[in-house]
XYZ file of C-alpha atoms in Angstrom:
561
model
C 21.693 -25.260 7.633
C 20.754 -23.062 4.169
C 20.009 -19.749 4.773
C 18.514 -17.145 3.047
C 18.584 -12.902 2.618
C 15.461 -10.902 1.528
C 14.032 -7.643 2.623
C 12.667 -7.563 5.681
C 8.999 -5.581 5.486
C 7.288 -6.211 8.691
C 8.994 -6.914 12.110
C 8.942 -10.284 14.272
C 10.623 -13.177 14.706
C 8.882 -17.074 14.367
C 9.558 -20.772 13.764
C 7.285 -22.647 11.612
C 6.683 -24.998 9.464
C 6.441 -23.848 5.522
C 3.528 -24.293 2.800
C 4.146 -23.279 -0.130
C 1.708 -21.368 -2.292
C -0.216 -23.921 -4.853
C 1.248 -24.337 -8.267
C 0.045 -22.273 -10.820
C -3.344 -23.299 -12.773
C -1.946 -24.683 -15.609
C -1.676 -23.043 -19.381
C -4.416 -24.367 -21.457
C -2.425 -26.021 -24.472
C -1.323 -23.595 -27.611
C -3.447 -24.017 -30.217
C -6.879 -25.480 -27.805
C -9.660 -24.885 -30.393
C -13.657 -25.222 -29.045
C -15.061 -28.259 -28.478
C -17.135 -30.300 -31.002
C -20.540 -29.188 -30.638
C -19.748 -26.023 -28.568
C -20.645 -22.432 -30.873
C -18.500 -19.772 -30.606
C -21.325 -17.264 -28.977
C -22.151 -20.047 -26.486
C -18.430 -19.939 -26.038
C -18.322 -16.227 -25.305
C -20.998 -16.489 -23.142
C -19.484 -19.265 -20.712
C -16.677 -16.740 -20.567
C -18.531 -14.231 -19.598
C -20.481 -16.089 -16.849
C -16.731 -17.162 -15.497
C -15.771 -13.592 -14.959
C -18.988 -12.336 -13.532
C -18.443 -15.548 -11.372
C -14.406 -14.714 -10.455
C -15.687 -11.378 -10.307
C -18.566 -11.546 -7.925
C -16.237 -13.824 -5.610
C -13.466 -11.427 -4.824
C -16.747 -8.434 -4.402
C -17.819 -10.323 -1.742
C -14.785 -10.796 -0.196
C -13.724 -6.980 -0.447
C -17.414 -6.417 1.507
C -16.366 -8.413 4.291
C -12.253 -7.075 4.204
C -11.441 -3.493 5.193
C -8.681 -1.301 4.586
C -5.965 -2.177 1.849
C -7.479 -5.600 1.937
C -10.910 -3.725 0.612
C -9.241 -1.656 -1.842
C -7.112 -4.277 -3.202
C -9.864 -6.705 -4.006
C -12.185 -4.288 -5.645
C -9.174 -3.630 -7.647
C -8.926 -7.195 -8.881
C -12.573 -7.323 -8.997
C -12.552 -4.798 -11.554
C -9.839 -6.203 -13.375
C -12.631 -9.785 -13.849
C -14.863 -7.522 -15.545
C -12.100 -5.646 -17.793
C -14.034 -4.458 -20.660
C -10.558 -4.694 -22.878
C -9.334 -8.449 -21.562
C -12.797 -9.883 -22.057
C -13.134 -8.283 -26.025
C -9.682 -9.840 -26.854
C -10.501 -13.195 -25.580
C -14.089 -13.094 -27.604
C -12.102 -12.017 -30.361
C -10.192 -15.300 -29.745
C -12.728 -17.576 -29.733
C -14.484 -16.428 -32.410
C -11.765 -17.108 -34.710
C -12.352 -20.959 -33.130
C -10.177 -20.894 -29.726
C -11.100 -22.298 -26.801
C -12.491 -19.999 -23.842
C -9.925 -21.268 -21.360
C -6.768 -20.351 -24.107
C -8.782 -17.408 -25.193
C -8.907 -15.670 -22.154
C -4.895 -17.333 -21.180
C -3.894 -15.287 -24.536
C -5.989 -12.246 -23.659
C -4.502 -12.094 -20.025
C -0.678 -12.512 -21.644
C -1.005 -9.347 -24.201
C -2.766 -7.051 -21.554
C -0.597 -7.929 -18.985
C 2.192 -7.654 -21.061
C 0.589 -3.984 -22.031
C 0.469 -2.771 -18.294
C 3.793 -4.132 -17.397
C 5.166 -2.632 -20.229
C 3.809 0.867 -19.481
C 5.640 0.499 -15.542
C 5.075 2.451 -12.503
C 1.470 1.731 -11.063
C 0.175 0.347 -14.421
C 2.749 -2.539 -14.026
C 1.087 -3.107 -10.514
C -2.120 -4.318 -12.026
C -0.243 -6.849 -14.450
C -0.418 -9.458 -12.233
C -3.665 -8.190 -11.380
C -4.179 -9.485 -14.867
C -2.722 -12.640 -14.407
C -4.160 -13.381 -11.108
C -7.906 -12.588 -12.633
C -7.259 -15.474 -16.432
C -6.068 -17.934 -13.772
C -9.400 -17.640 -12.054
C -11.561 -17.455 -14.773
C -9.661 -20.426 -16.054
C -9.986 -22.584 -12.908
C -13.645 -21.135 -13.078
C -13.940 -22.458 -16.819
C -12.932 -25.626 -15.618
C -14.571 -26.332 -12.623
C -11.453 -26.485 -10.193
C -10.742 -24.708 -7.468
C -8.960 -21.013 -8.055
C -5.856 -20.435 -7.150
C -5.007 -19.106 -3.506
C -3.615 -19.689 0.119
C -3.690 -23.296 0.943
C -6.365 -24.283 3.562
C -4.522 -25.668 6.947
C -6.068 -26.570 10.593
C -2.738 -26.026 11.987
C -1.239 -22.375 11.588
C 2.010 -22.200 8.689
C 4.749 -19.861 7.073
C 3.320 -18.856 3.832
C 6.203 -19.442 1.222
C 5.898 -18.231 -2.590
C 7.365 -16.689 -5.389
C 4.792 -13.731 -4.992
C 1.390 -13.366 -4.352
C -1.681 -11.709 -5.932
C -3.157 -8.755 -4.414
C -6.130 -10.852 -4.078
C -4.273 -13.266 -1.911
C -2.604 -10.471 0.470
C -5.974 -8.955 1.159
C -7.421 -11.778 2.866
C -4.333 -13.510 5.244
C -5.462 -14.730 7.987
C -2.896 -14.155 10.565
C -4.428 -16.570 12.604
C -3.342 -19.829 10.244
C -0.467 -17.613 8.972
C 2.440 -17.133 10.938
C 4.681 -14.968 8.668
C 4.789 -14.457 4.982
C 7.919 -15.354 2.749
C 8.161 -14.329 -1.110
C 11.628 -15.228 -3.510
C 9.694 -11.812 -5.562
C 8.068 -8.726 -5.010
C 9.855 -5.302 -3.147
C 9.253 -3.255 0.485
C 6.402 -1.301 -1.198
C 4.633 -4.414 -3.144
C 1.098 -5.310 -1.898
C 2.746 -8.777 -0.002
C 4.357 -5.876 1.747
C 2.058 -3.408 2.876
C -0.694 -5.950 3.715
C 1.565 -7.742 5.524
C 2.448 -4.507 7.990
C -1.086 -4.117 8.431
C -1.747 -7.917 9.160
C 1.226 -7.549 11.810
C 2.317 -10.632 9.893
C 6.386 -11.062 10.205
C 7.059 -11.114 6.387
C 10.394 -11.495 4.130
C 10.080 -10.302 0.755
C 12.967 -10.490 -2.459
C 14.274 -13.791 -0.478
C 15.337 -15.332 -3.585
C 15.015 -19.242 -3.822
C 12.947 -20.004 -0.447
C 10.130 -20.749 -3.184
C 12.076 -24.222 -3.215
C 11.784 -25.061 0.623
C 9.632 -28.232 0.489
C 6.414 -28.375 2.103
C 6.506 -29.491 6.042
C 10.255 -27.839 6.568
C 10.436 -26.039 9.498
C 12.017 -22.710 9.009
C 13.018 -19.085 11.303
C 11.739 -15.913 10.329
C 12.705 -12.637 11.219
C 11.211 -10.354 9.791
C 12.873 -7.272 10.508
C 16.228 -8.404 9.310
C 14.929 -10.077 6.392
C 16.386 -13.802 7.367
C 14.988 -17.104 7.225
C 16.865 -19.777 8.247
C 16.126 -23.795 7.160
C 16.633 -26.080 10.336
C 16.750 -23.201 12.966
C 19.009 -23.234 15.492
C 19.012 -23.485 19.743
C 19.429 -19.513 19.077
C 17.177 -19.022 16.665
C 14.451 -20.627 18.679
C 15.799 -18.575 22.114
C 15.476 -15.509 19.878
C 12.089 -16.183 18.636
C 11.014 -17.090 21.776
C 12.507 -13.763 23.082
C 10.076 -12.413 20.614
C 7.153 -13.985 21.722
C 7.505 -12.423 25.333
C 8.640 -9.199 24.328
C 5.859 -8.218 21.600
C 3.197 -8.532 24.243
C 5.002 -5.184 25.788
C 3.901 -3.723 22.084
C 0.374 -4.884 23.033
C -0.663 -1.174 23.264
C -0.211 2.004 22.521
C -0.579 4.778 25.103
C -2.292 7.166 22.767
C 0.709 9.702 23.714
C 3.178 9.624 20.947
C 6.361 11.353 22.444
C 9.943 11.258 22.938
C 11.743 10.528 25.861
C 11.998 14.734 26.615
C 8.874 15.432 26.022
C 8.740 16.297 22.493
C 5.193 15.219 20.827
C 4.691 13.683 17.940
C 1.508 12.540 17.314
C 0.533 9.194 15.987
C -2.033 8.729 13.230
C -3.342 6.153 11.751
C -4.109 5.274 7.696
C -7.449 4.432 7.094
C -9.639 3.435 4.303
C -13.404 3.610 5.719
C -15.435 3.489 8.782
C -14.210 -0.122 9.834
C -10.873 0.678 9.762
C -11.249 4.133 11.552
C -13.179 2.090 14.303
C -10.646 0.044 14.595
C -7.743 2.586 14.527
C -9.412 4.715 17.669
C -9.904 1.600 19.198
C -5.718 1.194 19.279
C -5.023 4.869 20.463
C -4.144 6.604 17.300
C -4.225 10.345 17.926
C -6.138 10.958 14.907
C -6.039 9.917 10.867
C -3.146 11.138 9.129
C -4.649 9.530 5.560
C -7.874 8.843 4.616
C -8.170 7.141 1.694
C -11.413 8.111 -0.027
C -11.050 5.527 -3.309
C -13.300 3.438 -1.490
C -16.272 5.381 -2.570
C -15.558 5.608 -5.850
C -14.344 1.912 -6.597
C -16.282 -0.253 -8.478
C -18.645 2.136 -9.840
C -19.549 2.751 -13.169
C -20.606 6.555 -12.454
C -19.590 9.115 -9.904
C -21.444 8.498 -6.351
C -23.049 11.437 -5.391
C -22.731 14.330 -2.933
C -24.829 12.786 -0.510
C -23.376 9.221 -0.768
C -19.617 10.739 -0.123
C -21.132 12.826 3.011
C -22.381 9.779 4.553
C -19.355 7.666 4.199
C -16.966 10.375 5.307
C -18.634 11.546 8.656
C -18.788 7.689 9.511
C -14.959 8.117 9.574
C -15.168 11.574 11.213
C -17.382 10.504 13.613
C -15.083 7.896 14.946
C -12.269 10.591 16.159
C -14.469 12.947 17.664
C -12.712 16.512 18.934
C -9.469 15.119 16.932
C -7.597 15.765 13.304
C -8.555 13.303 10.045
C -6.378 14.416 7.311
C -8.827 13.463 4.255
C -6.717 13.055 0.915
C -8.981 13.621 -1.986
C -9.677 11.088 -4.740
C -6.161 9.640 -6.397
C -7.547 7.807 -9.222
C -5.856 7.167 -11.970
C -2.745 5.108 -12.731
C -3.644 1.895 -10.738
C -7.110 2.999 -9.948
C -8.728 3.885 -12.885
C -12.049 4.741 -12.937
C -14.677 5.035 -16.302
C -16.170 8.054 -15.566
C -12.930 9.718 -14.554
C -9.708 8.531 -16.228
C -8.092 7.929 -19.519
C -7.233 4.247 -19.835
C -4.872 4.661 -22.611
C -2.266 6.290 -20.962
C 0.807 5.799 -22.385
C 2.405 6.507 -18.927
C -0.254 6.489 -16.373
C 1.940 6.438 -13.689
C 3.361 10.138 -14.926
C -0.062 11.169 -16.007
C -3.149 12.293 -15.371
C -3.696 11.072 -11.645
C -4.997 12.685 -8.233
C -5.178 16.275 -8.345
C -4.823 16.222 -11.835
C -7.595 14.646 -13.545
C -9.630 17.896 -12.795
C -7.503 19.512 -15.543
C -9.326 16.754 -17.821
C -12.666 16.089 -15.790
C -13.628 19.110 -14.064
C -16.169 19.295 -11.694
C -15.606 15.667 -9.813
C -12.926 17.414 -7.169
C -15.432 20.288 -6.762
C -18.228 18.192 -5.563
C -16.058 15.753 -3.376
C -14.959 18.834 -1.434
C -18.855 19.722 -1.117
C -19.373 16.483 0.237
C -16.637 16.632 2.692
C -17.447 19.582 3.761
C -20.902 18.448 4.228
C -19.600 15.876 6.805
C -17.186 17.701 8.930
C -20.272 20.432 9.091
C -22.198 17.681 10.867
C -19.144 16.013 12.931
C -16.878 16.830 15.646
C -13.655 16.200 13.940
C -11.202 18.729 12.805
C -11.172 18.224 9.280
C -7.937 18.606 7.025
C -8.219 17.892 3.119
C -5.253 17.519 1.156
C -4.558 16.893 -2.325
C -2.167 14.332 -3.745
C 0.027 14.427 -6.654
C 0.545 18.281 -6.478
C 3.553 19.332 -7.963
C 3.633 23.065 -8.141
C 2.589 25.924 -6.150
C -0.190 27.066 -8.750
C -1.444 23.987 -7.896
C -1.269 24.141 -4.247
C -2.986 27.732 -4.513
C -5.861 26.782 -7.064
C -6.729 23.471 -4.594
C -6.954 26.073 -1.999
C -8.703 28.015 -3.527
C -11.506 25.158 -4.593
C -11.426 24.273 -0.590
C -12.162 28.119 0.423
C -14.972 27.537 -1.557
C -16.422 24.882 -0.448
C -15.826 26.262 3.184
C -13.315 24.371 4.365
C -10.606 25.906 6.503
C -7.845 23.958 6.581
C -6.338 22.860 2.603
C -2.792 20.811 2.099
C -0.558 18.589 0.109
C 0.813 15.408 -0.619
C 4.303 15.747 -1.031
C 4.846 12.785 -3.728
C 6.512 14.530 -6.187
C 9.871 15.558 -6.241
C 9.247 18.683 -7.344
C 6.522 19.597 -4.316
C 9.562 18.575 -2.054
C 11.934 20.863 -3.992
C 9.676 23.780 -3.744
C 8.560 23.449 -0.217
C 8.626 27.059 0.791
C 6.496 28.332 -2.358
C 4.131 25.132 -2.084
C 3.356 25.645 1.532
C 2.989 29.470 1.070
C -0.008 28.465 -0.411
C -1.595 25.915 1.680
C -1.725 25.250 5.453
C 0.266 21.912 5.545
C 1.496 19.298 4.101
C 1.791 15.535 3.963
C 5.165 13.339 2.746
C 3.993 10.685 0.673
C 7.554 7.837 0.986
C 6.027 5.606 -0.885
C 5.512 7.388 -4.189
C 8.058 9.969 -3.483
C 10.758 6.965 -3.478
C 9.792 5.283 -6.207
C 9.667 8.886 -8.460
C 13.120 9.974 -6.861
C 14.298 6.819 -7.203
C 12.881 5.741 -10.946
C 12.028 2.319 -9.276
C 9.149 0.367 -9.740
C 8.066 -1.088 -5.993
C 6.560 -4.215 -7.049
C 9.994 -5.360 -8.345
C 12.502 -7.453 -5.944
C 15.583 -6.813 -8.198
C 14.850 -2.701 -7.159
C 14.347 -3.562 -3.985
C 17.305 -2.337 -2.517
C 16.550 1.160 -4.416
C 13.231 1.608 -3.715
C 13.261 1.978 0.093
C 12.948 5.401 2.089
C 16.505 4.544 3.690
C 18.421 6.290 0.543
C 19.446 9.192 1.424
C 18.470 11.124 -1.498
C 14.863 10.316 0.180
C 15.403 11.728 3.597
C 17.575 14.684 1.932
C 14.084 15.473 -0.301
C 12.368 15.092 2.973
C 14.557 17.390 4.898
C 14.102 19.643 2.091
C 10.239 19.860 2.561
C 10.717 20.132 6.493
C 12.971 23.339 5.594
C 10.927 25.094 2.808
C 7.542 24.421 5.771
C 9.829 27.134 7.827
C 10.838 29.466 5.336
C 9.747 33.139 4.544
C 7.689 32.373 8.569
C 5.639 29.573 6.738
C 5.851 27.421 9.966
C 3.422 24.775 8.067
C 3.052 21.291 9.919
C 5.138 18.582 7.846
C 3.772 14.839 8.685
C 4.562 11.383 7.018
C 1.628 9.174 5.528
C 3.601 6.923 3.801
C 5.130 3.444 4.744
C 7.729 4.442 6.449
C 6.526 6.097 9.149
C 5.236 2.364 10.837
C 9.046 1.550 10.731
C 10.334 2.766 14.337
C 13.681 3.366 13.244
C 12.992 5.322 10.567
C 9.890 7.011 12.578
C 13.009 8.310 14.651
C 14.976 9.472 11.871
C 11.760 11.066 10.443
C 11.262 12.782 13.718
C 14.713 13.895 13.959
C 14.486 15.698 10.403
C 11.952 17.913 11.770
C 8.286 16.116 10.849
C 5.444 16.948 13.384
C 3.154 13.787 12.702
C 3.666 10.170 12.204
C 0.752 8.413 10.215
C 0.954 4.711 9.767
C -1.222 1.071 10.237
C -2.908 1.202 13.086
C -0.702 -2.044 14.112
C 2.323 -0.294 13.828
C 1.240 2.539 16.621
C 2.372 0.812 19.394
C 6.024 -0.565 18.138
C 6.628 3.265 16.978
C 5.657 4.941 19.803
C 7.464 2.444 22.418
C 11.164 3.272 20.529
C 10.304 6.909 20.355
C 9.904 7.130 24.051
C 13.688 6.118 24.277
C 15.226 8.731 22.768
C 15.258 12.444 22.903
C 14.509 15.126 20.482
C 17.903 15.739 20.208
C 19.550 12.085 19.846
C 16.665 11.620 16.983
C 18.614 14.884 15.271
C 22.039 13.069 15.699
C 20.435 10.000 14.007
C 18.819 12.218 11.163
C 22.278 13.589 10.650
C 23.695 9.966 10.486
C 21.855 8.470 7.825
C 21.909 11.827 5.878
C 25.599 10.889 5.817
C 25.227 7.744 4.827
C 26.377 6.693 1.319
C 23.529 4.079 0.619
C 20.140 2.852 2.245
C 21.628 -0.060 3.719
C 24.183 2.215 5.374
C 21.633 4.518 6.843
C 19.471 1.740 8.375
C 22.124 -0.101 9.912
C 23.983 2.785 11.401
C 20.699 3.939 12.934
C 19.532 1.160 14.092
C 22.959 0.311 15.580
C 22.700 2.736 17.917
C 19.149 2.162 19.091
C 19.949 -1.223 20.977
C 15.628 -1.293 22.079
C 15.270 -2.810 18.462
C 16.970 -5.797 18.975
C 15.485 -6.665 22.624
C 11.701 -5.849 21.228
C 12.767 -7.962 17.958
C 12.179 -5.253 15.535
């Protein structure tokens, strides 16, 4: 039996039988000139057509996805139509290359550009790559590359997958999702969580399994197992009669004395708040407003953003959306916004910041939102990510007071927001802990890379010390500012409990996750969660905190998460 140790991203434990991910569309030979016959602006013009074509594919998939499905894809979609990528490779061929090793070229040196560059720029390199292997398979009249087609459901093996791939799963074909590459905070990752899809990522070598094997997943400890075993197939059974008791979520998030702790959800539009109320969350902890702005050209205006906000408003009426304002930049640029070249884009001029360089944009968002909650029942909270100082906290309040609304915070992404706490929140009437960037900038890891994978996880203590940190700062000088959690790992229940323990007053997450977090929370108290906090502050390394904790919180193993 060959077994085999990865990350484990998203809980649950299943026996199937593995397809791999189809090869690679395959480099155009070095040196492919045009074809007899074929000019060089008819050339540029087929290439064109291909990326309009690749391009208008993956838009109509993002209109029918929600969520970080939806964002992803208009991502990649943008990346078709990539004014820079598309000049090299006409460049290309009209020194006499072919389209198809034009635009193979092209893809290499920007990729190699934005990889180069790290942090979220290095994200959208195999954006890059993902985008010249369609437009190649689009040159060439085969299909594009993607998740093989099955009538009976599978376990999705690869090295990694595009973003374009994660965003539209179908977690009724697949069963659970197994990558040799990729890191707890890559896209395979998140999209997985909000599939509910058991996934493994940074298993290194399952891209090998051959086709048809039948393998065991468990995606919690980050196992798969070739040939499973009499218990491997008790325990995934096991799984498949416990998770119905996850089914649900009370809409009560709570401990088991009574301390509340309200779940939220993270949403990205109107489809995905729908669907969020619909599973009990207690409110949205994140909304994502990118989704207005994507794809665009120019800024929409006031009255579009009004519209498209109260549609989320409307669908927690009487209850709290926390709204974070445009982050663009870095991995979402935008043309009428953001600088493109960045050296650094991930340490520059992103979220909060780009109204230093493009003022006005952040003003009239905050008209618009203010706008919508004027005309909707929600309580509306806007916060502001990528703040990092408490002139910036007070001059984002200061731009909310007046637009009239009442209730301005943070994203706490930045180590130094964390560090400050008690100055920050002085200004501001809460704030919201961003894990995923704030590990990745405490930690100087990239998340899309498996070999960082062990470093880039909100385990490490240096994490939950920064957190602990912001919960203390929200109490000094009689600040008493609510602290909540919007990042990843508030949808894992462990680490919900350790979260809770440290102090936080709100748990935002996928809407999937609600009921898994809220069933462990129920079986502890306020104070056991504050022994657990205590015990992974202690811990020495990541993988030290999460077992310790989860040692002692035995309801993991019998729900399989």
């Amino acid at each position: 039996m060959q077994n085999f140790q990865g990350v484990g991203v998203s809980p649950g434990r299943i026996i199937g039988s593995v397809r791999q991910m189809p090869k690679p569309v395959s480099e155009p030979p070095s040196g492919e000139r045009l074809a007899e016959g074929i000019s060089p602006e008819d050339a540029v013009v087929g290439l064109k057509a291909a990326a309009q074509s690749v391009h208008d594919e993956l838009k109509g998939r993002a209109d029918t996805a929600s969520g970080d499905g939806k964002a992803v894809l208009e991502a990649t979609a943008l990346m078709a139509k990539d004014t820079m990528l598309l000049k090299s490779a006409a460049k290309l061929i009209n020194a006499g290359s072919s389209a198809e090793r034009a635009i193979w070229e092209a893809g290499a040196s920007v990729s190699e550009m934005l990889h180069n560059l790290g942090g979220y720029m290095a994200e959208r390199a195999t954006d890059v790559l993902d985008v010249r292997a369609r437009i190649v398979a689009e040159l060439r009249g085969v299909p594009a590359p993607g998740i093989p087609s099955s009538d009976t459901p599978f376990i999705l093996v690869a090295e990694d997958l595009a973003p374009a791939d994660t965003a539209t799963l179908n977690p009724a074909v697949v069963l659970a999702l197994v990558t040799s590459g990729g890191g707890p905070q890559s896209h395979t990752a998140i999209i997985a969580r909000s599939l509910g899809l058991p996934a493994v990522v940074a298993a290194h070598g399952v891209d090998d399994i051959a086709d048809g094997t039948e393998v065991y997943v468990d995606g919690a400890a980050g196992f798969v197992a070739v040939s499973p075993s009499e218990e491997h197939r008790a325990s995934a059974t096991a799984w498949a009669e416990t998770s119905a008791t996850l089914a649900e979520f009370d809409g009560n998030g709570t401990t088991a004395d009574g301390h509340l702790v309200p779940l939220l959800a993270n949403v990205g539009g109107a489809k995905d708040a729908v669907a969020a109320a619909g599973l009990g969350a207690q409110g949205v902890g994140l909304f994502r407003t990118e989704f207005c702005f994507l794809e665009r050209d120019t800024e929409p205006s006031v009255d579009e953003q009004a519209a498209a906000y109260k549609a989320v408003f409307d669908a927690f009426p009487g209850k709290k959306v926390v709204l974070r304002t445009l982050d663009a930049g870095a991995d979402k640029p935008l043309p009428f916004l953001t600088d493109a070249t960045e050296p650094n884009p991930a340490l520059g001029v992103r979220g909060y910041r780009t109204d230093f360089t493009t003022p006005g944009v952040l003003e009239r968002q905050l008209e618009a939102i203010a706008r919508a909650a004027s005309e909707s029942e929600a309580d509306v909270w806007v916060m502001a990510p990528m703040i990092s100082t408490a002139a910036e906290a007070g001059r984002f309040a200061s731009l909310c007071a007046a637009a009239g609304i009442q209730t301005p915070g943070v994203m706490v992404e930045v180590p130094s927001a964390a560090l400050t706490a008690a100055t920050v929140l002085r200004e501001v009437g809460f704030a919201s802990l961003g894990t995923n960037d704030l590990t990745q900038y405490a930690m100087a890891a990239d998340r899309q890379l498996g070999p960082l994978a062990e470093l880039n996880t909100p385990w490490q203590p240096a994490v939950l010390r920064l957190v602990q940190l912001t919960v203390e700062g929200s109490a000094m000088e009689g600040n008493n500012k609510p602290v909540g959690v919007c990042g990843e790992a508030a949808a894992d229940p462990a680490l919900a409990v350790v979260l809770t323990g440290l102090g936080v007053t709100t748990l935002s997450m996928t809407a999937r996750s609600l009921a898994a977090v809220g069933t462990v929370l129920k079986t502890v108290t306020l104070e056991q969660a504050q022994e657990l906090a205590r015990l992974a502050l202690s811990a020495p390394s990541a993988t030290e905190a999460r077992d310790w904790v989860r040692a002692k919180l035995p309801v993991l193993e019998e729900l399989g998460l």
